[in-house]
Amino acid sequence: MSGLEREVTLTIAAPPEKVWDLVSDVTRIGEFSPETFEAAWTHGATGPAEGARFKGHVKRNGVGPTYWSPCTVTRCVQPEVFEFAVGLDGSAWTHWGYRLEPDGDGTRVTEYFRLEPKWFLRGYWMVLGTLRGRTNERGMRTTLTRMKEVLEA
C-alpha cells in the first residue's frame, strides 16, 4: 500500500454473491457507514454497473459538515470487486471499493480507499493523513462489522 491508501479486511460467513448484493447496493450504505448516511443512484442509474452514477450524503467524522458527494462506479466485476470514484467527472479525489474473495464457506471482504496523487491531496495527507487514515480505518471496520451482522443474521 502506498501512503495515500488504507484498507480493512474482515471475513463474513456468507457466500460472495450475497456479500456482493449488499456492498454494491449503495442505497443501503446508511445502514452501515458512520459517515455516509444515505445514497441514491443518479443520472438514470438504477444499480451497479461501470459508469453508473450516484450521490452520497456525508456527515464528515459523523458530526459535520454535511454535504453530497458525486460518485461514479469505476470497477464492477460481480462478485469480485465494486469500486467508485468520488468527485466530479474527470476530477476524482478518492476511490473507494470492496474486494471479495471466497474463503471456505464465507467471503473475505476488503474495504479500501485511495486518494488520487494530486499535489493538493498529497499536501493534505502529509498534514492530516495519519489522523484521517485512522478515522477512515475505524469507519471501514465499523461498516464491515455492521454488514457482517446483517449478512450473518
Short mmCIF file of C-alpha atoms in Angstrom, two decimals:
data_model
loop_
_atom_site.label_atom_id
_atom_site.label_comp_id
_atom_site.label_asym_id
_atom_site.label_seq_id
_atom_site.Cartn_x
_atom_site.Cartn_y
_atom_site.Cartn_z
CA MET A 1 0.00 0.00 0.00
CA SER A 2 1.19 3.48 -0.77
CA GLY A 3 0.93 6.27 1.76
CA LEU A 4 -2.28 7.55 0.15
CA GLU A 5 -4.40 4.48 0.78
CA ARG A 6 -5.71 2.24 3.53
CA GLU A 7 -7.73 -0.97 3.74
CA VAL A 8 -9.54 -3.14 6.27
CA THR A 9 -10.38 -6.84 5.81
CA LEU A 10 -12.99 -8.97 7.57
CA THR A 11 -14.27 -12.49 6.90
CA ILE A 12 -18.05 -12.82 6.66
CA ALA A 13 -19.85 -16.15 6.90
CA ALA A 14 -21.83 -15.63 3.70
CA PRO A 15 -21.17 -16.52 0.04
CA PRO A 16 -19.57 -13.86 -2.19
CA GLU A 17 -22.80 -13.40 -4.20
CA LYS A 18 -24.74 -12.45 -1.06
CA VAL A 19 -21.99 -10.10 0.12
CA TRP A 20 -21.80 -8.58 -3.38
CA ASP A 21 -25.52 -7.80 -3.35
CA LEU A 22 -25.04 -5.80 -0.16
CA VAL A 23 -21.79 -3.92 -0.89
CA SER A 24 -22.91 -2.93 -4.39
CA ASP A 25 -26.31 -1.61 -3.24
CA VAL A 26 -25.30 1.98 -2.50
CA THR A 27 -28.83 2.80 -1.33
CA ARG A 28 -28.16 0.73 1.83
CA ILE A 29 -24.88 2.38 2.87
CA GLY A 30 -26.64 4.48 5.51
CA GLU A 31 -27.31 1.29 7.49
CA PHE A 32 -23.60 0.61 7.84
CA SER A 33 -21.33 3.64 7.39
CA PRO A 34 -20.59 6.00 10.29
CA GLU A 35 -20.18 8.92 7.85
CA THR A 36 -22.30 8.32 4.73
CA PHE A 37 -25.87 8.22 5.96
CA GLU A 38 -27.66 7.87 2.62
CA ALA A 39 -27.00 7.45 -1.09
CA ALA A 40 -29.09 7.46 -4.25
CA TRP A 41 -28.50 6.45 -7.85
CA THR A 42 -28.49 9.44 -10.23
CA HIS A 43 -28.39 10.22 -13.97
CA GLY A 44 -30.73 7.33 -14.78
CA ALA A 45 -28.69 4.65 -12.99
CA THR A 46 -30.68 2.05 -11.09
CA GLY A 47 -27.95 -0.32 -9.93
CA PRO A 48 -24.28 -1.22 -10.03
CA ALA A 49 -22.53 -1.03 -13.41
CA GLU A 50 -19.34 0.60 -14.63
CA GLY A 51 -20.11 4.24 -15.33
CA ALA A 52 -23.25 4.29 -13.15
CA ARG A 53 -23.53 7.43 -11.06
CA PHE A 54 -24.82 8.08 -7.58
CA LYS A 55 -24.53 10.63 -4.83
CA GLY A 56 -23.64 10.01 -1.22
CA HIS A 57 -24.84 12.18 1.66
CA VAL A 58 -21.92 12.52 4.06
CA LYS A 59 -21.61 13.84 7.60
CA ARG A 60 -17.84 14.26 7.93
CA ASN A 61 -16.47 12.49 11.02
CA GLY A 62 -20.08 11.72 11.98
CA VAL A 63 -20.57 15.32 13.20
CA GLY A 64 -20.28 17.58 10.16
CA PRO A 65 -20.04 19.38 7.88
CA THR A 66 -22.75 17.63 5.88
CA TYR A 67 -22.59 17.52 2.08
CA TRP A 68 -23.47 15.47 -1.02
CA SER A 69 -20.62 13.79 -2.93
CA PRO A 70 -20.99 12.83 -6.60
CA CYS A 71 -19.71 9.30 -7.34
CA THR A 72 -19.12 7.15 -10.41
CA VAL A 73 -18.71 3.37 -10.43
CA THR A 74 -15.26 2.65 -11.88
CA ARG A 75 -14.99 -1.15 -11.42
CA CYS A 76 -17.90 -3.55 -11.24
CA VAL A 77 -16.99 -7.22 -11.51
CA GLN A 78 -19.64 -9.37 -9.83
CA PRO A 79 -18.96 -10.89 -7.28
CA GLU A 80 -15.30 -9.79 -7.03
CA VAL A 81 -14.90 -6.01 -6.90
CA PHE A 82 -17.08 -2.92 -6.58
CA GLU A 83 -15.23 0.41 -6.76
CA PHE A 84 -16.27 4.00 -7.23
CA ALA A 85 -14.63 7.38 -7.64
CA VAL A 86 -15.69 10.34 -5.51
CA GLY A 87 -15.64 13.69 -7.27
CA LEU A 88 -16.85 15.35 -10.42
CA ASP A 89 -16.42 13.71 -13.84
CA GLY A 90 -12.73 13.58 -14.72
CA SER A 91 -11.75 15.07 -11.37
CA ALA A 92 -11.94 12.28 -8.82
CA TRP A 93 -10.31 12.87 -5.46
CA THR A 94 -10.74 9.47 -3.87
CA HIS A 95 -11.57 5.91 -4.88
CA TRP A 96 -13.45 3.62 -2.50
CA GLY A 97 -14.16 -0.03 -3.04
CA TYR A 98 -14.72 -3.58 -1.90
CA ARG A 99 -12.77 -6.68 -2.94
CA LEU A 100 -14.43 -10.05 -2.29
CA GLU A 101 -12.62 -13.39 -2.17
CA PRO A 102 -14.15 -16.79 -1.37
CA ASP A 103 -12.88 -18.07 1.97
CA GLY A 104 -14.19 -21.55 2.76
CA ASP A 105 -17.95 -21.19 3.21
CA GLY A 106 -17.61 -17.43 3.62
CA THR A 107 -16.13 -14.35 1.99
CA ARG A 108 -13.03 -12.35 2.79
CA VAL A 109 -14.13 -8.73 2.28
CA THR A 110 -11.66 -5.87 1.97
CA GLU A 111 -12.91 -2.29 2.03
CA TYR A 112 -10.33 0.20 0.80
CA PHE A 113 -9.78 3.78 -0.24
CA ARG A 114 -7.01 5.58 -2.07
CA LEU A 115 -6.50 9.25 -2.71
CA GLU A 116 -5.59 10.46 -6.17
CA PRO A 117 -1.91 11.52 -6.22
CA LYS A 118 -2.75 15.18 -6.87
CA TRP A 119 -0.41 17.75 -5.33
CA PHE A 120 -3.04 19.27 -3.02
CA LEU A 121 -4.17 15.84 -1.80
CA ARG A 122 -0.56 14.86 -1.12
CA GLY A 123 -0.20 18.07 0.90
CA TYR A 124 -3.42 17.39 2.81
CA TRP A 125 -2.28 13.83 3.52
CA MET A 126 1.15 14.99 4.74
CA VAL A 127 -0.55 17.25 7.31
CA LEU A 128 -3.66 15.24 8.28
CA GLY A 129 -3.08 11.81 6.76
CA THR A 130 -2.27 9.97 9.97
CA LEU A 131 -5.39 11.24 11.71
CA ARG A 132 -7.70 10.90 8.71
CA GLY A 133 -6.27 7.49 7.85
CA ARG A 134 -7.08 6.20 11.34
CA THR A 135 -10.58 7.72 11.12
CA ASN A 136 -11.18 6.03 7.77
CA GLU A 137 -9.85 2.69 9.05
CA ARG A 138 -12.21 2.86 12.06
CA GLY A 139 -15.07 3.77 9.73
CA MET A 140 -14.31 0.89 7.35
CA ARG A 141 -14.08 -1.54 10.28
CA THR A 142 -17.44 -0.27 11.58
CA THR A 143 -19.01 -0.56 8.13
CA LEU A 144 -17.78 -4.12 7.59
CA THR A 145 -18.76 -5.21 11.10
CA ARG A 146 -22.29 -3.87 10.61
CA MET A 147 -22.54 -5.61 7.23
CA LYS A 148 -21.30 -8.84 8.83
CA GLU A 149 -24.03 -8.62 11.47
CA VAL A 150 -26.73 -8.28 8.78
CA LEU A 151 -25.31 -10.97 6.50
CA GLU A 152 -24.79 -13.49 9.29
CA ALA A 153 -28.17 -12.92 10.98
#
